[in-house]
PDB file of C-alpha atoms in Angstrom:
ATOM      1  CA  UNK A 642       1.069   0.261 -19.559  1.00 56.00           C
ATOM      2  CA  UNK A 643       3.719  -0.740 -22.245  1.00 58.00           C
ATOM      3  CA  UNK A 644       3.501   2.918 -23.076  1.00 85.00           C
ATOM      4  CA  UNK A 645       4.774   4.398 -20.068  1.00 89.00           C
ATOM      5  CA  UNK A 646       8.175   4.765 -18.772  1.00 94.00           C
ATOM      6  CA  UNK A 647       9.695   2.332 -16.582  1.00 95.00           C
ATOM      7  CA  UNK A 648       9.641   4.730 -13.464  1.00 95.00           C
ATOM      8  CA  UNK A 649       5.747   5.010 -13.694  1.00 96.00           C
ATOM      9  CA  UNK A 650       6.034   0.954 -14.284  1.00 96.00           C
ATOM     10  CA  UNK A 651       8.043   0.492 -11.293  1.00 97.00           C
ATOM     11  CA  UNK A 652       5.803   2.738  -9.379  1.00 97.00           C
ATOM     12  CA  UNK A 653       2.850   0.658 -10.492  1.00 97.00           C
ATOM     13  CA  UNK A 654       4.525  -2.417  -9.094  1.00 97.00           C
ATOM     14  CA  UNK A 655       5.500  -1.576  -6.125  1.00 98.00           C
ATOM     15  CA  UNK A 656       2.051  -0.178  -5.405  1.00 98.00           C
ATOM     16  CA  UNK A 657       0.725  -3.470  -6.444  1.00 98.00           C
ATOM     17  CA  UNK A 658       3.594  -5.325  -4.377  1.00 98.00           C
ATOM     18  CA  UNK A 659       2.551  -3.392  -1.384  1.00 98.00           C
ATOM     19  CA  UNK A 660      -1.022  -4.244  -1.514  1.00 98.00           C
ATOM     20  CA  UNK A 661      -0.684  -7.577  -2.015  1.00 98.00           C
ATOM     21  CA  UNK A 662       1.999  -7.781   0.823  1.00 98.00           C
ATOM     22  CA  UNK A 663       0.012  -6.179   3.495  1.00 97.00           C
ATOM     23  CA  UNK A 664      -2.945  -8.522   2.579  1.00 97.00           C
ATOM     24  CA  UNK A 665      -0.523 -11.627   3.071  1.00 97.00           C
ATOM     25  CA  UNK A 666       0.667 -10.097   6.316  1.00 96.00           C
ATOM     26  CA  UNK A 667      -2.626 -10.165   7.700  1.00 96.00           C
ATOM     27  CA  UNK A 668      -3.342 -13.718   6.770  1.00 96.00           C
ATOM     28  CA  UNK A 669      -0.386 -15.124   8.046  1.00 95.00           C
ATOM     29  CA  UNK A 670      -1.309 -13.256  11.475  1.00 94.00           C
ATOM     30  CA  UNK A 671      -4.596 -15.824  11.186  1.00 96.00           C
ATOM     31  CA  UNK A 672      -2.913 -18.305  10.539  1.00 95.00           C
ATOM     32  CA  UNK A 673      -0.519 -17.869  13.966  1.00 94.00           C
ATOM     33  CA  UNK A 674      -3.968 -17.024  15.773  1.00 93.00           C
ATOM     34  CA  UNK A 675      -2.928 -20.052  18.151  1.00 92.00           C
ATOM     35  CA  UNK A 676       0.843 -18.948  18.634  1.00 93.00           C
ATOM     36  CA  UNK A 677      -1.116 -15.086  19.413  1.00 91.00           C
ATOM     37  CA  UNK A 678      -3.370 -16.684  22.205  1.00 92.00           C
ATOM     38  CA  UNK A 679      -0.153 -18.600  23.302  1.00 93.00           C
ATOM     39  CA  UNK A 680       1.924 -15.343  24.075  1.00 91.00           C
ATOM     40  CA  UNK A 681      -0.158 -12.944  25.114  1.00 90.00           C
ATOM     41  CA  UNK A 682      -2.501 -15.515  27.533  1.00 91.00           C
ATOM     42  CA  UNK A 683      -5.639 -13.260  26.463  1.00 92.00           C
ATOM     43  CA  UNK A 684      -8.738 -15.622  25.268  1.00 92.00           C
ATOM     44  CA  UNK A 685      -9.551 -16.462  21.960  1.00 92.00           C
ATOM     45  CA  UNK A 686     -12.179 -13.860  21.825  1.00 93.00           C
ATOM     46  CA  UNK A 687      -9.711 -10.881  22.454  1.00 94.00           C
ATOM     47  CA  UNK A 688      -7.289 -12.672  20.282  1.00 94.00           C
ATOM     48  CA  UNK A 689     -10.184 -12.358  17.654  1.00 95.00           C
ATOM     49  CA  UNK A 690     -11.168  -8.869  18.114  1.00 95.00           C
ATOM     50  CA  UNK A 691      -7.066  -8.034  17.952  1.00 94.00           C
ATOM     51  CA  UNK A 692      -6.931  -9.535  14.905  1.00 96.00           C
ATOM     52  CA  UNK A 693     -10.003  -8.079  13.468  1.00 96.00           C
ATOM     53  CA  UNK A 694      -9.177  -4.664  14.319  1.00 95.00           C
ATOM     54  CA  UNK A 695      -5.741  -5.213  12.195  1.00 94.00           C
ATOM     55  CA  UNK A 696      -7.577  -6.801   9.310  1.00 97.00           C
ATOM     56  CA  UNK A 697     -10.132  -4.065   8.819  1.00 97.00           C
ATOM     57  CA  UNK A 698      -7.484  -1.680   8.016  1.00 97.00           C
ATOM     58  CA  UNK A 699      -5.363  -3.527   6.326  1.00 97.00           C
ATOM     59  CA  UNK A 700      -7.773  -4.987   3.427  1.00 98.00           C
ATOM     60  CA  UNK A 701      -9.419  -1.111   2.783  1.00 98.00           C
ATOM     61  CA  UNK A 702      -5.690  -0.029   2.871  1.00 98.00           C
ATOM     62  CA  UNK A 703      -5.129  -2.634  -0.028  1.00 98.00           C
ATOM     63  CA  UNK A 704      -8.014  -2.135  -1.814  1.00 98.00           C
ATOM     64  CA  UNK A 705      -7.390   1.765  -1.549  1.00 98.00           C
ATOM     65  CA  UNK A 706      -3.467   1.076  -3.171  1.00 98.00           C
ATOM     66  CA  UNK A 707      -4.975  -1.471  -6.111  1.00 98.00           C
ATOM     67  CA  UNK A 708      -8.117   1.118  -6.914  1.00 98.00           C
ATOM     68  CA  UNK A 709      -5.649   4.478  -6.897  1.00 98.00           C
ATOM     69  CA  UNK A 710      -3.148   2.988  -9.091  1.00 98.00           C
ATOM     70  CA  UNK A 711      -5.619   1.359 -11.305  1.00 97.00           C
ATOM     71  CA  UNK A 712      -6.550   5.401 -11.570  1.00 97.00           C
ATOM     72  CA  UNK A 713      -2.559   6.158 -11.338  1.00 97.00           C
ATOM     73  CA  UNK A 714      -2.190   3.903 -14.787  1.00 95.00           C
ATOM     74  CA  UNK A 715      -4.891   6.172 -16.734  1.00 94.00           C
ATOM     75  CA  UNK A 716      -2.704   8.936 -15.930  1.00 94.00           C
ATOM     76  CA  UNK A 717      -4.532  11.042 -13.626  1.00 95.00           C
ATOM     77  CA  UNK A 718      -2.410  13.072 -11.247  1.00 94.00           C
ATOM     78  CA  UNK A 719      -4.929  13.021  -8.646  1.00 96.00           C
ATOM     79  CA  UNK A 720      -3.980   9.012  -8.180  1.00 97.00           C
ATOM     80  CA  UNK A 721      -0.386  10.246  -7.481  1.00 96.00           C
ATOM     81  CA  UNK A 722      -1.123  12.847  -5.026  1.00 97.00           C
ATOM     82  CA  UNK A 723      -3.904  10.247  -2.875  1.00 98.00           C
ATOM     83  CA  UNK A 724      -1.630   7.574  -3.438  1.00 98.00           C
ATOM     84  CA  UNK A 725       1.065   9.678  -1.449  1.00 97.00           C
ATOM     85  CA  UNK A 726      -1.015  11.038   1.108  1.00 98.00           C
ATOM     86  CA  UNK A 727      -2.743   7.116   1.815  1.00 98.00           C
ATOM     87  CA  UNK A 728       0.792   5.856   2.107  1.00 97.00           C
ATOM     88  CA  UNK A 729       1.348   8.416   4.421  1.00 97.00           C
ATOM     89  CA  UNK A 730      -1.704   7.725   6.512  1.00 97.00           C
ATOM     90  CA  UNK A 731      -0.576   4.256   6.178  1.00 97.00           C
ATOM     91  CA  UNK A 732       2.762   4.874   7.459  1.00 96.00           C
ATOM     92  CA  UNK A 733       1.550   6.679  11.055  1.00 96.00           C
ATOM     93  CA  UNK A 734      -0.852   3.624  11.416  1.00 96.00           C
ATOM     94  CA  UNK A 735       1.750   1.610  11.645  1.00 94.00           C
ATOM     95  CA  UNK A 736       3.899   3.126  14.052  1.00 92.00           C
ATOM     96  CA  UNK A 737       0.837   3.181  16.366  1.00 92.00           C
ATOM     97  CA  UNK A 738       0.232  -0.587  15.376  1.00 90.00           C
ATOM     98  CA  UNK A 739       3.561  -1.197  16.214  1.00 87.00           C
ATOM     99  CA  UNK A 740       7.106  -2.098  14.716  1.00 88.00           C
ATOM    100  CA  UNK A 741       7.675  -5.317  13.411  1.00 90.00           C
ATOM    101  CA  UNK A 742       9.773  -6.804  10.684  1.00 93.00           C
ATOM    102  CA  UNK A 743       6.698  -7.114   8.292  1.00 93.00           C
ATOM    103  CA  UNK A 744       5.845  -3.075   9.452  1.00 94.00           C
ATOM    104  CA  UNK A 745       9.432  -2.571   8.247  1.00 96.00           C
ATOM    105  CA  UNK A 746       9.244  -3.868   4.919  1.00 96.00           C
ATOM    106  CA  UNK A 747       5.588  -2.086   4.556  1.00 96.00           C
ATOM    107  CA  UNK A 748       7.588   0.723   4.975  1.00 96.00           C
ATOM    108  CA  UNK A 749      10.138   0.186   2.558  1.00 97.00           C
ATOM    109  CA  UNK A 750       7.978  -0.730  -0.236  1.00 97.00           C
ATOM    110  CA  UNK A 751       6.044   2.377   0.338  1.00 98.00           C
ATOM    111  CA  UNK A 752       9.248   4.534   0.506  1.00 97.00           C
ATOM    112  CA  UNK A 753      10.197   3.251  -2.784  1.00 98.00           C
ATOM    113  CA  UNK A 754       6.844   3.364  -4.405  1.00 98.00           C
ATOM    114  CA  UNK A 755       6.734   6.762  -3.289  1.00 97.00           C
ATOM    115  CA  UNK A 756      10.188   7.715  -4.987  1.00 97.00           C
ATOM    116  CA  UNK A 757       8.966   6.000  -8.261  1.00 97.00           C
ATOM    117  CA  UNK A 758       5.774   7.662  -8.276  1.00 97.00           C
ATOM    118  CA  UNK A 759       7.559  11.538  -8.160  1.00 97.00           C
ATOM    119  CA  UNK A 760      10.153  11.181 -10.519  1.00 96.00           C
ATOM    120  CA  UNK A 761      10.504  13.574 -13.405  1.00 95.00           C
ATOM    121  CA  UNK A 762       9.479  10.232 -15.936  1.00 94.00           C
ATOM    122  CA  UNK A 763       6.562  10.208 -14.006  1.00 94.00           C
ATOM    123  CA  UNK A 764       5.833  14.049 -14.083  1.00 92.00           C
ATOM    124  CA  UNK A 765       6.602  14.169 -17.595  1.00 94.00           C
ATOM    125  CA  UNK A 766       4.491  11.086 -18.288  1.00 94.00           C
ATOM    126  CA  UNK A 767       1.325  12.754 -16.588  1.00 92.00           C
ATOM    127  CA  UNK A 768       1.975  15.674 -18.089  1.00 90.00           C
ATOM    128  CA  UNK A 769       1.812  14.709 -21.758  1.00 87.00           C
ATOM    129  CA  UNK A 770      -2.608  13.873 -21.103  1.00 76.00           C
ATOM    130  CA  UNK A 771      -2.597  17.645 -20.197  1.00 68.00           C
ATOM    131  CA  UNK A 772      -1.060  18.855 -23.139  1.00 61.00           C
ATOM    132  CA  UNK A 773      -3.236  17.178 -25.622  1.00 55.00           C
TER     133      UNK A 773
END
């Protein structure tokens, strides 16, 4: 990764940054599983399935961000494209999830990562595998 230019390194971080913060998200969501049952008065069991239902999606989005930019990094521009399009998909399940501040920053990291990843650097940086 020394090797490529700090766009594509910034892209690669935020990616990263974004997986790991959507998988701390969810945890912390666990761990307020009391303060959950507490304001919404539904029983542990719904609370359980609620929280389930948000976990699910959250770890294969994670796992989806670390595995495409672990492709991203051997320059394939395939990675880019899926990375875009998953961060898109990721985007719309949000807003039917719902707003929050932690949705917010989810959505700036991936508005960022996004930018990063389609800069000319990047382009360029791609490009140069296809021309040897």
């Amino acid at each position: 990764m020394n090797e490529a230019p700090r766009p594509v390194r910034i892209a690669v971080g935020l990616w990263l940054a974004l997986a790991v913060f959507v998988l701390f998200t969810t945890a912390g969501l666990w761990f307020q599983r009391g303060e959950i049952e507490k304001l919404s008065g539904k029983p542990p069991g719904e609370v359980t399935v609620f929280l389930i239902s948000l976990t699910v999606p959250a770890v294969i989005f994670a796992a989806l961000y670390g595995w495409l930019t672990r492709i991203f990094l051997r320059r394939r521009n395939w990675a880019r494209i899926a990375l875009s399009l998953l961060s898109i998909v990721h985007m719309l399940w949000l807003l039917i999830v719902g707003i929050s501040p932690a949705s917010l920053v989810t959505l700036l990291l991936i508005c960022a990562a996004i930018v990063f990843t389609w800069q000319s650097a990047t382009a360029q940086w791609l490009a140069e595998v296809r021309e040897k």
